[in-house]
Amino acid sequence: MSSLSRELVFLILQFLEEEKFKESVHKLEQESGFFFNMKYFEEKVHAGEWDEVEKYLSGFTKVDDNRYSMKIFFEIRKQKYLEALDRQDKAKAVEILVNDLKVFSTFNEDLYKEITQLLTLGNFRENEQLSKYGDTKTARSIMLIELKKLIEANPLFREKLGFPTLKSSRLRTLINQSLNWQHQLCKNPRPNPDIKTLFNDHTCSPPNGALAPTPVNLPTPAVAKPAAYTSLGAHGPFPPTAAAANANALAGWMVNAAASSSVQAAVVTASSLPVPPNQVSILKRPITPPATLGMMVEYPNADHEQLMKRLRPVQSVEEVTYPTVHLQASWSLDDLPRTVAFTLHQGSSITSMDFHPSHQTLLLVGCNSGEITLWEAGIREKLCSKPFKIWEMQACTLTFQASAAKDAPFSVNRVTWSPDGSFCGAAFSKHLIHLYAYTGPNDLRQHLEIDAHSGGVNDIAFAHPNKQLCVVTCGDDKLIKVWDLTGRKLFNFEGHEAPVYSICPHQKENIQFIFSTAVDGKIKAWLYDNMGSRVDYDAPGHWCTTILYSADGGRLFSCGAGKDGDAHLVEWNESEGAIKRTYTGFRKKCGGVLQFDTTQNHFLAVGEDSQIKFWDMDNINVLTTTDADGGIPSLPHLRFNKEGNLLAVTTTDNGIKILANATGMRSLRTVEAPPFEALRSPLEAAAIKASGSAVPSVAPKVERSSPVRPSLILKGVDSMARSVEKPRALDDVNDKMKPLQLTEIMDPTHCRMVTMPDSADATNKVARLLYTNSGVGILALGSNGIQKLWKWVRNEQNPSGKATASVVPQHWQPNSGLLMTNDITGVNLEEAVPCIALSKNDSYVMSAAGGKVSLFNMMTFKLMTTFMPPPPASTFLVFHPQDNNIIAIGMEDSTIHIYNVRVDEVKSKLKGHQKRITGLAFSTTLNILVSSGADAQLCTWSIDTWEKRKAVPIQLPAGKAPTGDTRVQFHSDQVRLLVAHETQLAIYDASKMERIRQWVPQDALSAPISCAAYSCNSQLVFASFIDGNVGVFDADTLRLRCRVAPTAYLTQSAINGSQAVSPVVVAAHPHEANQFAVGLTDGSVKVIEPTESDGKWGVSPPADNGVLNGRTGSSSTASNHAADQIQR
């Protein structure tokens, strides 16, 4: 339907409302699906008219459209079921259970069983989770609050919750205007024409003489109208949604934006120019983490509706994050980390802390001494410490050089991690920032030093403007600056009249901006365009204020104090730039700068009065407090980890207390090493790990100079770093002189292993293997083009519900019995190269097996669409990291197609290989696509222009023909690249495409490599071999840590049969660093982990000072390596 036809429907809706055709109004709303009348929906829910509620919803969504929709229907049917039980109408309850709730058992069987058990209770309130269920009216009201949140978050309701702002009787006005126009066209217009019908065009009957035309109006009775259509307008009883122009969150703060900026005109100045609906909604709707991918529409755009129609004529394919279905309350005080687990002793006064974004127990600490420390809270150890020093004095300004020697010592003002945890940054009290690359558990490597500001650098943060990882800083010089990772200044924002105290870069869909606060209390906001501030607003207290968003990006808070000592914690209404809520509970005078943080999208925490005070975001009163068993300063520093189950709080004696909830306590115990192990020698400990007992049953191998040590490629200096230094401590040298212990896992008792049920099929080997991004399932694509899915269930044995080798998962299929079967029409399966790619939150999978590329819904296994029919056939699939409408598709004819799903068009065809494409990997840091082919070539392509930058051959053994699959995968730092070929594992510096590490099959691992993958934290490499062995390598050095022999996970019949079974593919768990899965030639899939007592594979190798980030290292022998360290 065209946009004008759509608008006509709105006009008709207004007319029907004004004429009081109530049933017709809501029938048209439902049938058109253009406007969801929340007020009408609320009335029907309160009245308990459940059939009408579902009927009305059916015009906008179906139960299996997406996970928000599923939760909406579940809540409604659950309430209907509970009301039947409350009336003691068991027959009706059984009917609802069988007819309405049964559909949900496919997705959560345990929950369905629990609901069924309510039938056996005299009063369902005897169930602990329902003990607080009140009367029916109250229960409906509570449910309605949840339903409104789900509807507002559901992408299928976007642009449908707000009625356009129309003048009263707009349809009548248009008809009047049309009649006036018709009257003016009359050859003999008459005054006061008599309008008797609208069915035919108006004409005046010929009079005796022509008269001047006069305006036409409908007869008075017809023109009379009721009050305006307020119940449907954007000014109605419910808040305006993303579709309303005045809902532009940032625009509400930016009413004075200059019209000279094209960016402002198009995006920001909603008050002065009409804004396209897709832009209007951008800053209002929060990003749904981890990132939404609706077949590939991550950001709203004008073509969204067209894309959805192409993929599914009626229902939207947009993907959402599924809210977990719970019967219990959404939160409790137990969710807050308030129990003191232990104290870490830093030794210096702490000024800033930040937890790693994915390693939940890894804590970065900055001190007033200038020292930066990395703690592993789980084992209560300092992993590394970096005392302050200037890396390159000559690169700093003369002003800084003059002041550095004579002024007060440097202190850390702020430390922070990059969003992916591959970098961390520190801002110092004078001029400098330091950036470190985080490359391993005890390794922060110097990456970049910038003389950033004149005076102190007060804050530092990471951002992604223009799809590029950058650093944002602010300082005493009243400036805000944006830098790329090579130290080049990209933006310089001027406008504050006082030192800038804090910054908060943020993104609302595809609009990126920076909030900043100065010590005079001014709040400003900036787009990345050098066009000046869009906001000039006063923070309460007019002094040092910090701004933070909730984790989902949907709510904005600030905390600060006035110079008079009054504390202020507030939530802002972004739409209006006004304070929405002011929290109470502070003592009258706090006497300093407050520290605060947010967590779980629900709680706020502030350190004040030697306590940690917690608030529910929706309640202005203090929820609870804790003094953390005493010993914390009046205004402590504090920081939640990203999951909100740990809280770090500074102490008066230069320590850090780690507070935890029950989940946090379990995570700390998981990380903590066995206490007795430290008392044993390394050799003895390695033997115990292999055998699982105190008596070593397997003698570990000891590497010295050659067997499993990688060769070093001594080339170049990293262009991305000014200086790369390793610690020169004597302990470090001694570590490097120690031999490396190799652990061999020979027996099933030496590891944990589980086989996927119903997976074995000797005629259908596993061609591709993936973990779901949530870590709760495994997806295997067979050589016959059929995909299988296994899921782990959350229960007492597996409370996390994540994939584990300790519990057998379920072979999951929908009730329909559908299989995810790829198009194999006319395909020779012996020659086909299957390929697969999974959407970011596991709702859709794209795959091919020699035929067309197919898109499947992971919940229903329905085939959504197919595209790219052969020839040539697709051989590798990968999503563009920033635009999920773009897919890079490697082809059998050696080309790479850059395919735009939105317009169903190949935008670019990349040519550079000689044989089929076998691997593709994107790096957002380097802004490149790396491709690998069966021709043993690696090529890099610019993401911006798709031009080829470089092509390099992998180094093959003498006499080896350039054949076989070559796979590529980026390290989490997005710079180092793992290259796997049957002849080698190699690490490349992708910024120069130079090889810096290589390992070739040898000794016990001498067979060709079949597959390799980084662990989730990029600290290990799992490699499978065609003889059944699996090697676990240290990712930095490519030294072999552990060999898992086929006897550890295969039966003797599988090993010694006529067709020996071996792994074809290996996949790493997305959250558990030591878990991997293998797909075998017999079609079976196995998940393998270390024993619970070990917790990890083998022994960490000593740090290698070989080639780090491209820097030349030492020779390949251990003795020479140590000597080289001593000489330096």
Short mmCIF file of C-alpha atoms in Angstrom, two decimals, residues 22 35 48 125 175 252 271 291 298 361 378 385 402 417 428 495 544 666 697 811 868 881 883 927 936 984 1073 1118:
data_model
loop_
_atom_site.label_atom_id
_atom_site.label_comp_id
_atom_site.label_asym_id
_atom_site.label_seq_id
_atom_site.Cartn_x
_atom_site.Cartn_y
_atom_site.Cartn_z
CA LYS A 22 -16.53 2.68 17.71
CA PHE A 35 -2.35 1.91 14.20
CA GLY A 48 -10.82 -9.62 30.64
CA ARG A 125 -0.92 -19.26 45.29
CA ILE A 175 -13.55 17.13 0.60
CA GLY A 252 14.38 17.66 22.10
CA SER A 271 11.50 21.44 15.74
CA ALA A 291 22.47 -5.98 18.73
CA GLU A 298 20.02 -3.66 12.11
CA THR A 361 36.04 -10.97 36.93
CA GLY A 378 38.47 -14.75 40.74
CA SER A 385 50.99 -3.76 36.76
CA ALA A 402 59.00 21.52 30.48
CA TRP A 417 37.90 -0.72 28.40
CA PHE A 428 46.29 11.11 33.38
CA GLY A 495 32.27 25.39 23.26
CA CYS A 544 31.09 18.20 38.67
CA ARG A 666 29.53 -18.80 41.76
CA SER A 697 49.34 -41.90 35.05
CA HIS A 811 17.89 -32.66 19.70
CA MET A 868 21.60 -16.28 -5.19
CA PRO A 881 29.66 -6.24 10.90
CA ASP A 883 25.21 -3.26 8.17
CA ASN A 927 38.14 -1.42 8.02
CA ALA A 936 46.34 -20.60 -0.82
CA GLN A 984 50.03 -24.95 9.07
CA ALA A 1073 37.00 -20.22 26.91
CA ALA A 1118 64.56 -21.06 24.74
#
